Tab-separated table of C-alpha atoms in Angstrom:
chain	number	residue	atom	x	y	z
A	889	UNK	CA	205.499	96.856	134.520
A	890	UNK	CA	202.939	98.469	135.460
A	891	UNK	CA	202.272	100.351	138.905
A	892	UNK	CA	198.958	101.304	140.253
A	893	UNK	CA	199.434	104.876	142.201
A	894	UNK	CA	196.821	105.227	144.632
A	895	UNK	CA	193.967	107.423	142.945
A	896	UNK	CA	195.639	107.293	139.469
A	897	UNK	CA	195.239	103.809	136.067
A	898	UNK	CA	197.919	101.829	135.579
A	899	UNK	CA	200.767	103.545	134.447
A	900	UNK	CA	203.473	101.414	132.172
A	901	UNK	CA	207.135	102.227	133.582
A	902	UNK	CA	209.283	99.451	132.090
A	903	UNK	CA	209.789	96.940	129.760
A	904	UNK	CA	211.299	93.856	131.638
A	905	UNK	CA	213.179	91.858	129.557
A	906	UNK	CA	215.233	88.618	130.129
A	907	UNK	CA	217.873	90.322	127.993
A	908	UNK	CA	218.892	92.638	130.161
A	909	UNK	CA	219.855	94.660	126.740
A	910	UNK	CA	215.733	95.090	126.172
A	911	UNK	CA	215.357	95.824	129.853
A	912	UNK	CA	214.169	99.359	129.832
A	913	UNK	CA	213.217	102.286	132.749
A	914	UNK	CA	210.829	104.801	131.095
A	915	UNK	CA	209.883	106.926	134.176
A	916	UNK	CA	212.574	108.852	136.022
A	917	UNK	CA	214.661	107.229	138.810
A	918	UNK	CA	212.831	103.309	137.453
A	919	UNK	CA	215.521	100.165	138.406
A	920	UNK	CA	214.518	96.971	137.990
A	921	UNK	CA	215.077	95.438	141.751
A	922	UNK	CA	213.341	92.210	141.059
A	923	UNK	CA	213.232	89.330	138.211
A	924	UNK	CA	210.241	86.973	137.338
A	925	UNK	CA	211.021	83.253	137.968
A	926	UNK	CA	208.964	83.148	134.637
A	927	UNK	CA	208.400	85.011	131.238
A	928	UNK	CA	205.406	86.946	131.650
A	929	UNK	CA	203.369	86.871	128.651
A	930	UNK	CA	202.822	90.862	127.413
A	931	UNK	CA	199.316	90.224	127.180
A	932	UNK	CA	199.356	89.708	130.813
A	933	UNK	CA	200.980	92.190	132.553
A	934	UNK	CA	202.242	92.657	135.927
A	935	UNK	CA	200.572	94.814	138.317
A	936	UNK	CA	201.783	96.499	141.830
A	937	UNK	CA	200.374	98.817	144.242
A	938	UNK	CA	203.337	101.517	145.316
A	939	UNK	CA	202.923	104.903	147.175
A	940	UNK	CA	202.537	108.305	145.098
A	941	UNK	CA	206.435	108.945	146.345
A	942	UNK	CA	207.226	106.688	144.359
A	943	UNK	CA	206.857	108.280	141.230
A	944	UNK	CA	207.514	111.499	139.670
A	945	UNK	CA	205.537	113.232	137.858
A	946	UNK	CA	206.057	114.304	133.963
A	947	UNK	CA	205.826	116.342	131.158
A	948	UNK	CA	205.576	118.267	128.826
A	949	UNK	CA	205.307	118.384	125.314
A	950	UNK	CA	206.963	117.686	121.983
A	951	UNK	CA	208.875	119.479	119.425
A	952	UNK	CA	209.927	115.882	117.832
A	953	UNK	CA	208.590	112.756	118.255
A	954	UNK	CA	209.528	109.058	116.789
A	955	UNK	CA	207.830	105.385	117.260
A	956	UNK	CA	209.540	101.862	116.789
A	957	UNK	CA	208.320	99.020	117.033
A	958	UNK	CA	209.653	95.011	116.535
A	959	UNK	CA	207.972	92.822	113.551
A	960	UNK	CA	204.354	91.680	114.402
A	961	UNK	CA	202.116	88.983	113.734
A	962	UNK	CA	198.189	89.949	113.508
A	963	UNK	CA	196.219	88.498	116.479
A	964	UNK	CA	199.494	89.241	118.277
A	965	UNK	CA	200.311	91.896	120.615
A	966	UNK	CA	203.366	94.155	120.020
A	967	UNK	CA	205.413	96.886	121.993
A	968	UNK	CA	205.582	100.103	120.983
A	969	UNK	CA	208.501	102.680	122.096
A	970	UNK	CA	207.154	106.225	122.149
A	971	UNK	CA	209.781	109.102	121.951
A	972	UNK	CA	208.966	112.342	122.905
A	973	UNK	CA	211.536	115.902	123.057
A	974	UNK	CA	209.910	118.747	124.489
A	975	UNK	CA	209.339	122.278	123.581
A	976	UNK	CA	209.242	124.397	126.512
A	977	UNK	CA	206.853	126.886	124.448
A	978	UNK	CA	204.088	123.847	124.555
A	979	UNK	CA	202.000	123.483	127.742
A	980	UNK	CA	199.171	120.723	127.265
A	981	UNK	CA	197.608	118.347	124.312
A	982	UNK	CA	198.136	114.805	123.829
A	983	UNK	CA	199.711	112.149	121.037
A	984	UNK	CA	197.726	110.118	118.995
A	985	UNK	CA	198.487	106.972	117.753
A	986	UNK	CA	195.917	105.968	114.827
A	987	UNK	CA	195.925	102.490	114.526
A	988	UNK	CA	193.681	100.177	112.146
A	989	UNK	CA	190.289	98.877	112.834
A	990	UNK	CA	189.949	96.746	115.004
A	991	UNK	CA	193.505	97.291	116.910
A	992	UNK	CA	193.342	98.679	120.502
A	993	UNK	CA	196.562	99.825	122.569
A	994	UNK	CA	196.404	99.544	126.278
A	995	UNK	CA	196.720	101.273	128.766
A	996	UNK	CA	196.008	103.818	125.659
A	997	UNK	CA	196.461	104.936	122.934
A	998	UNK	CA	196.200	108.119	122.977
A	999	UNK	CA	199.348	109.217	125.365
A	1000	UNK	CA	198.749	113.119	127.503
A	1001	UNK	CA	200.946	115.426	128.329
A	1002	UNK	CA	201.108	117.570	131.473
A	1003	UNK	CA	203.765	120.463	131.764
A	1004	UNK	CA	204.407	119.661	135.091
A	1005	UNK	CA	207.682	118.249	134.946
A	1006	UNK	CA	211.080	119.420	133.544
A	1007	UNK	CA	212.310	116.496	131.413
A	1008	UNK	CA	213.226	117.404	127.937
A	1009	UNK	CA	212.997	113.720	126.660
A	1010	UNK	CA	210.185	111.031	127.949
A	1011	UNK	CA	209.488	107.441	126.524
A	1012	UNK	CA	206.404	105.816	126.523
A	1013	UNK	CA	206.014	101.914	125.895
A	1014	UNK	CA	202.419	100.946	124.105
A	1015	UNK	CA	201.047	98.000	123.965
A	1016	UNK	CA	199.311	97.242	120.710
A	1017	UNK	CA	196.809	94.464	120.189
A	1018	UNK	CA	196.727	93.815	116.723
A	1019	UNK	CA	193.550	92.398	114.700
A	1020	UNK	CA	193.537	89.142	113.747
A	1021	UNK	CA	191.922	90.134	110.470
A	1022	UNK	CA	194.845	92.603	109.556
A	1023	UNK	CA	196.475	91.942	106.097
A	1024	UNK	CA	200.060	90.831	106.093
A	1025	UNK	CA	202.235	93.962	104.375
A	1026	UNK	CA	204.155	96.702	105.685
A	1027	UNK	CA	201.501	99.376	106.853
A	1028	UNK	CA	201.943	102.803	107.956
A	1029	UNK	CA	200.771	104.364	111.774
A	1030	UNK	CA	200.026	107.936	112.045
A	1031	UNK	CA	201.347	109.512	115.551
A	1032	UNK	CA	200.071	113.257	115.369
A	1033	UNK	CA	199.828	115.421	118.516
A	1034	UNK	CA	196.453	116.928	118.935
A	1035	UNK	CA	195.384	119.720	120.759
A	1036	UNK	CA	193.081	119.880	123.503
A	1037	UNK	CA	189.858	121.368	122.228
A	1038	UNK	CA	187.052	122.657	125.505
A	1039	UNK	CA	184.393	120.682	125.892
A	1040	UNK	CA	180.982	121.063	127.534
A	1041	UNK	CA	178.260	118.431	128.935
A	1042	UNK	CA	175.401	117.880	126.827
A	1043	UNK	CA	172.188	115.335	128.708
A	1044	UNK	CA	171.188	113.145	125.774
A	1045	UNK	CA	167.332	112.676	127.179
A	1046	UNK	CA	164.842	109.814	125.717
A	1047	UNK	CA	163.643	109.933	122.502
A	1048	UNK	CA	159.869	111.589	122.528
A	1049	UNK	CA	156.909	109.736	122.244
A	1050	UNK	CA	155.692	109.632	117.868
A	1051	UNK	CA	152.548	109.533	116.317
A	1052	UNK	CA	152.635	109.092	112.718
A	1053	UNK	CA	149.595	111.284	111.466
A	1054	UNK	CA	148.185	110.076	108.429
A	1055	UNK	CA	146.760	112.596	105.510
A	1056	UNK	CA	142.881	112.853	104.777
A	1057	UNK	CA	140.982	115.789	102.806
A	1058	UNK	CA	138.925	116.977	105.616
A	1059	UNK	CA	136.306	116.570	108.228
A	1060	UNK	CA	132.749	117.506	108.462
A	1061	UNK	CA	133.255	118.452	112.305
A	1062	UNK	CA	129.655	117.565	113.687
A	1063	UNK	CA	130.757	115.288	116.084
A	1064	UNK	CA	130.426	111.979	114.336
A	1065	UNK	CA	133.407	109.641	114.980
A	1066	UNK	CA	131.990	106.522	113.638
A	1067	UNK	CA	135.075	106.942	110.676
A	1068	UNK	CA	138.350	107.784	112.802
A	1069	UNK	CA	138.600	104.147	114.069
A	1070	UNK	CA	141.160	103.791	110.479
A	1071	UNK	CA	143.455	106.807	112.053
A	1072	UNK	CA	146.258	107.582	114.486
A	1073	UNK	CA	145.078	106.397	117.881
A	1074	UNK	CA	146.517	107.441	121.045
A	1075	UNK	CA	144.975	105.587	124.423
A	1076	UNK	CA	145.217	107.133	127.476
A	1077	UNK	CA	144.162	103.445	130.242
A	1078	UNK	CA	145.112	105.040	133.522
A	1079	UNK	CA	148.677	102.945	133.559
A	1080	UNK	CA	150.875	105.699	132.392
A	1081	UNK	CA	150.596	109.671	133.139
A	1082	UNK	CA	147.776	109.459	135.605
A	1083	UNK	CA	147.593	112.473	137.505
A	1084	UNK	CA	144.125	111.576	139.171
A	1085	UNK	CA	143.203	112.293	142.557
A	1086	UNK	CA	141.328	109.024	143.410
A	1087	UNK	CA	141.100	107.527	140.068
A	1088	UNK	CA	138.572	104.909	140.564
A	1089	UNK	CA	140.078	102.877	137.161
A	1090	UNK	CA	138.872	102.931	133.019
A	1091	UNK	CA	135.267	103.946	133.784
A	1092	UNK	CA	136.509	106.592	136.317
A	1093	UNK	CA	138.400	108.353	133.579
A	1094	UNK	CA	139.607	107.323	129.914
A	1095	UNK	CA	140.595	108.269	126.553
A	1096	UNK	CA	141.012	107.250	122.952
A	1097	UNK	CA	142.729	110.107	120.874
A	1098	UNK	CA	142.591	110.352	116.734
A	1099	UNK	CA	144.847	112.280	114.427
A	1100	UNK	CA	144.344	113.594	111.172
A	1101	UNK	CA	145.783	116.344	108.700
A	1102	UNK	CA	144.692	117.906	105.465
A	1103	UNK	CA	146.395	121.255	104.069
A	1104	UNK	CA	144.028	123.479	105.892
A	1105	UNK	CA	144.359	121.230	109.414
A	1106	UNK	CA	145.277	119.323	111.919
A	1107	UNK	CA	142.155	116.989	112.970
A	1108	UNK	CA	141.870	116.177	116.743
A	1109	UNK	CA	139.033	114.075	117.707
A	1110	UNK	CA	138.479	112.100	121.996
A	1111	UNK	CA	136.056	109.862	122.934
A	1112	UNK	CA	136.508	110.617	126.650
A	1113	UNK	CA	134.904	107.848	129.137
A	1114	UNK	CA	134.177	110.186	132.254
A	1115	UNK	CA	131.193	109.142	134.678
A	1116	UNK	CA	130.684	112.649	135.899
A	1117	UNK	CA	131.111	115.689	133.568
A	1118	UNK	CA	131.454	118.817	135.109
A	1119	UNK	CA	132.605	122.360	133.509
A	1120	UNK	CA	130.868	125.457	135.288
A	1121	UNK	CA	133.885	127.103	134.076
A	1122	UNK	CA	134.495	130.229	131.570
A	1123	UNK	CA	137.724	131.564	129.860
A	1124	UNK	CA	140.831	130.546	131.044
A	1125	UNK	CA	139.590	128.867	133.998
A	1126	UNK	CA	138.152	126.171	131.964
A	1127	UNK	CA	140.961	123.676	132.337
A	1128	UNK	CA	139.427	123.516	136.044
A	1129	UNK	CA	136.796	121.202	135.045
A	1130	UNK	CA	136.404	118.153	132.485
A	1131	UNK	CA	137.942	119.223	128.777
A	1132	UNK	CA	141.304	119.222	126.627
A	1133	UNK	CA	144.411	120.246	127.093
A	1134	UNK	CA	146.430	120.872	123.484
A	1135	UNK	CA	149.802	122.498	123.578
A	1136	UNK	CA	152.243	122.239	120.102
A	1137	UNK	CA	155.711	123.561	119.775
A	1138	UNK	CA	156.281	124.346	116.367
A	1139	UNK	CA	159.361	124.622	115.747
A	1140	UNK	CA	160.279	122.103	118.075
A	1141	UNK	CA	163.013	124.416	119.732
A	1142	UNK	CA	161.915	125.394	123.046
A	1143	UNK	CA	165.005	125.296	125.931
A	1144	UNK	CA	162.770	125.498	128.746
A	1145	UNK	CA	158.551	126.377	129.553
A	1146	UNK	CA	157.263	127.826	126.878
A	1147	UNK	CA	158.033	130.068	124.093
A	1148	UNK	CA	156.675	132.641	121.908
A	1149	UNK	CA	155.547	129.776	118.990
A	1150	UNK	CA	154.528	127.481	121.390
A	1151	UNK	CA	150.738	127.464	121.375
A	1152	UNK	CA	148.435	126.074	124.086
A	1153	UNK	CA	144.527	126.271	123.895
A	1154	UNK	CA	141.835	124.503	125.560
A	1155	UNK	CA	138.606	122.776	124.491
A	1156	UNK	CA	135.526	121.728	126.699
A	1157	UNK	CA	131.918	121.337	126.747
A	1158	UNK	CA	131.370	124.303	129.563
A	1159	UNK	CA	128.033	125.457	130.861
A	1160	UNK	CA	126.951	122.767	128.156
A	1161	UNK	CA	127.922	124.869	125.402
A	1162	UNK	CA	131.429	123.732	122.980
A	1163	UNK	CA	134.025	126.254	124.002
A	1164	UNK	CA	137.867	126.878	122.877
A	1165	UNK	CA	140.110	128.746	124.836
A	1166	UNK	CA	143.885	130.079	124.223
A	1167	UNK	CA	146.470	130.219	127.034
A	1168	UNK	CA	149.478	130.491	124.730
A	1169	UNK	CA	150.746	132.929	122.912
A	1170	UNK	CA	148.001	134.698	124.038
A	1171	UNK	CA	144.893	134.921	126.372
A	1172	UNK	CA	141.852	134.941	124.351
A	1173	UNK	CA	138.529	132.944	123.067
A	1174	UNK	CA	139.799	130.910	119.683
A	1175	UNK	CA	137.181	130.782	117.287
A	1176	UNK	CA	139.390	129.792	114.830
A	1177	UNK	CA	139.269	125.977	115.872
A	1178	UNK	CA	136.206	124.946	114.820
A	1179	UNK	CA	134.763	121.937	117.783
A	1180	UNK	CA	131.584	119.689	118.248
A	1181	UNK	CA	131.346	118.321	121.835
A	1182	UNK	CA	128.978	115.992	122.938
A	1183	UNK	CA	128.279	114.131	125.493
A	1184	UNK	CA	126.339	110.649	125.974
A	1185	UNK	CA	125.633	109.108	128.695
A	1186	UNK	CA	129.228	108.447	130.852
A	1187	UNK	CA	130.551	109.149	126.800
A	1188	UNK	CA	131.734	112.605	125.608
A	1189	UNK	CA	132.668	112.852	122.094
A	1190	UNK	CA	134.769	116.081	121.316
A	1191	UNK	CA	135.948	116.387	117.332
A	1192	UNK	CA	138.176	119.605	116.039
A	1193	UNK	CA	140.275	121.497	113.115
A	1194	UNK	CA	143.425	123.379	113.983
A	1195	UNK	CA	144.137	125.507	111.179
A	1196	UNK	CA	147.749	125.111	110.489
A	1197	UNK	CA	147.392	129.235	110.246
A	1198	UNK	CA	147.402	129.091	114.142
A	1199	UNK	CA	150.090	127.249	114.862
A	1200	UNK	CA	152.256	128.709	111.946
A	1201	UNK	CA	153.286	126.400	110.223
A	1202	UNK	CA	153.190	125.004	106.749
A	1203	UNK	CA	151.880	120.985	106.587
A	1204	UNK	CA	153.817	118.956	104.454
A	1205	UNK	CA	154.544	115.414	104.295
A	1206	UNK	CA	157.634	114.643	106.807
A	1207	UNK	CA	157.015	117.710	108.777
A	1208	UNK	CA	157.712	117.275	112.843
A	1209	UNK	CA	155.411	119.176	115.545
A	1210	UNK	CA	155.913	118.455	119.477
A	1211	UNK	CA	152.993	117.989	120.712
A	1212	UNK	CA	150.919	116.594	123.877
A	1213	UNK	CA	147.276	116.864	125.724
A	1214	UNK	CA	146.152	115.998	128.690
A	1215	UNK	CA	142.568	115.142	129.984
A	1216	UNK	CA	141.163	117.160	132.805
A	1217	UNK	CA	139.226	115.873	135.554
A	1218	UNK	CA	136.644	117.210	137.606
A	1219	UNK	CA	133.902	115.222	139.282
A	1220	UNK	CA	131.805	117.550	141.092
A	1221	UNK	CA	134.172	119.411	143.755
A	1222	UNK	CA	136.881	121.247	142.253
A	1223	UNK	CA	140.019	119.901	139.500
A	1224	UNK	CA	141.295	116.577	141.008
A	1225	UNK	CA	143.921	116.287	137.723
A	1226	UNK	CA	144.891	115.262	135.020
A	1227	UNK	CA	145.496	111.927	131.943
A	1228	UNK	CA	148.469	112.990	130.508
A	1229	UNK	CA	150.507	111.688	127.065
A	1230	UNK	CA	153.438	113.426	128.099
A	1231	UNK	CA	154.677	115.691	130.889
A	1232	UNK	CA	154.547	118.984	130.276
A	1233	UNK	CA	151.476	121.297	129.783
A	1234	UNK	CA	149.098	120.588	133.773
A	1235	UNK	CA	151.791	120.865	136.324
A	1236	UNK	CA	154.343	122.440	135.228
A	1237	UNK	CA	155.083	123.998	131.346
A	1238	UNK	CA	157.660	122.792	129.753
A	1239	UNK	CA	157.285	121.674	126.035
A	1240	UNK	CA	160.560	120.054	126.254
A	1241	UNK	CA	159.281	116.954	127.590
A	1242	UNK	CA	156.117	117.124	124.461
A	1243	UNK	CA	156.188	113.744	122.032
A	1244	UNK	CA	156.080	114.512	118.450
A	1245	UNK	CA	153.330	114.204	115.717
A	1246	UNK	CA	154.510	113.870	112.523
A	1247	UNK	CA	152.917	113.938	109.151
A	1248	UNK	CA	152.630	111.188	106.625
């Protein structure tokens, strides 16, 4: 018989049998007050609702315990009687019954014991559903006492976006992207990651980006479709014009914002000159990065080599680096927003939102 108390899960308080000798009250004060006219299958427990005053709270923890069970058939349900004797010095924990694979218990194979009541002994019925795949024979069912351990909440986020980057012998940084189409590609078409005000389609702003690597550098190339190219800024302000911002979390260890091993740089055709600026970890021009930028009609071509020394990394097959980039927009008035592969650069610095590049 299972009672359901308001605010608590169902608790088995008695096993009611046609044989009075097997009828057992398992909670203090439990009494048999009525008998069902027909037998009730153990897989169909009776549930009723009572008020909280109908139950006494349990239990303190054990000094000795034993489990008894009748013979069982595979694929059927058996009743375990768990008898526990408390020890006053114990305070909290739970009894765990280790069932074979594929078997399950009702209401649970673990019984929590709270140091509330004054009873020295307690009993608990547990219904065990045996798997049909069990082999015939005698099995051991271990019963053990577990102390509660501390716990913490963990926020599991979706997996990072990922791009696999091929190894090559090297690239001549000259703005010729004719050979790049065979390498790893990312497309920004405005469907996702679009933070551009009054965006008017792919001809307004869109991007094709390719990545490759060698033992010397990480190579990045981009073909930007942009109807109007404007960047009249210099130094740390180039982000306000048309440009590309790229950021790395080399160790993938940032907890919030940026930390000391994160790197962010900007690539720009500013005032008709190719220019690279570093914002993190230091604000400065960055001549270590080779850059070529060409503007052809409504297309801007970027080709760059980022030395591994700048990222403080030793490249090797399988290396994973948190990475993202943005394509910034300015149609002549002011900064109009950006397209992004992932969040974390423009708007709010957050390296935990970056995707991952993996060297192959």
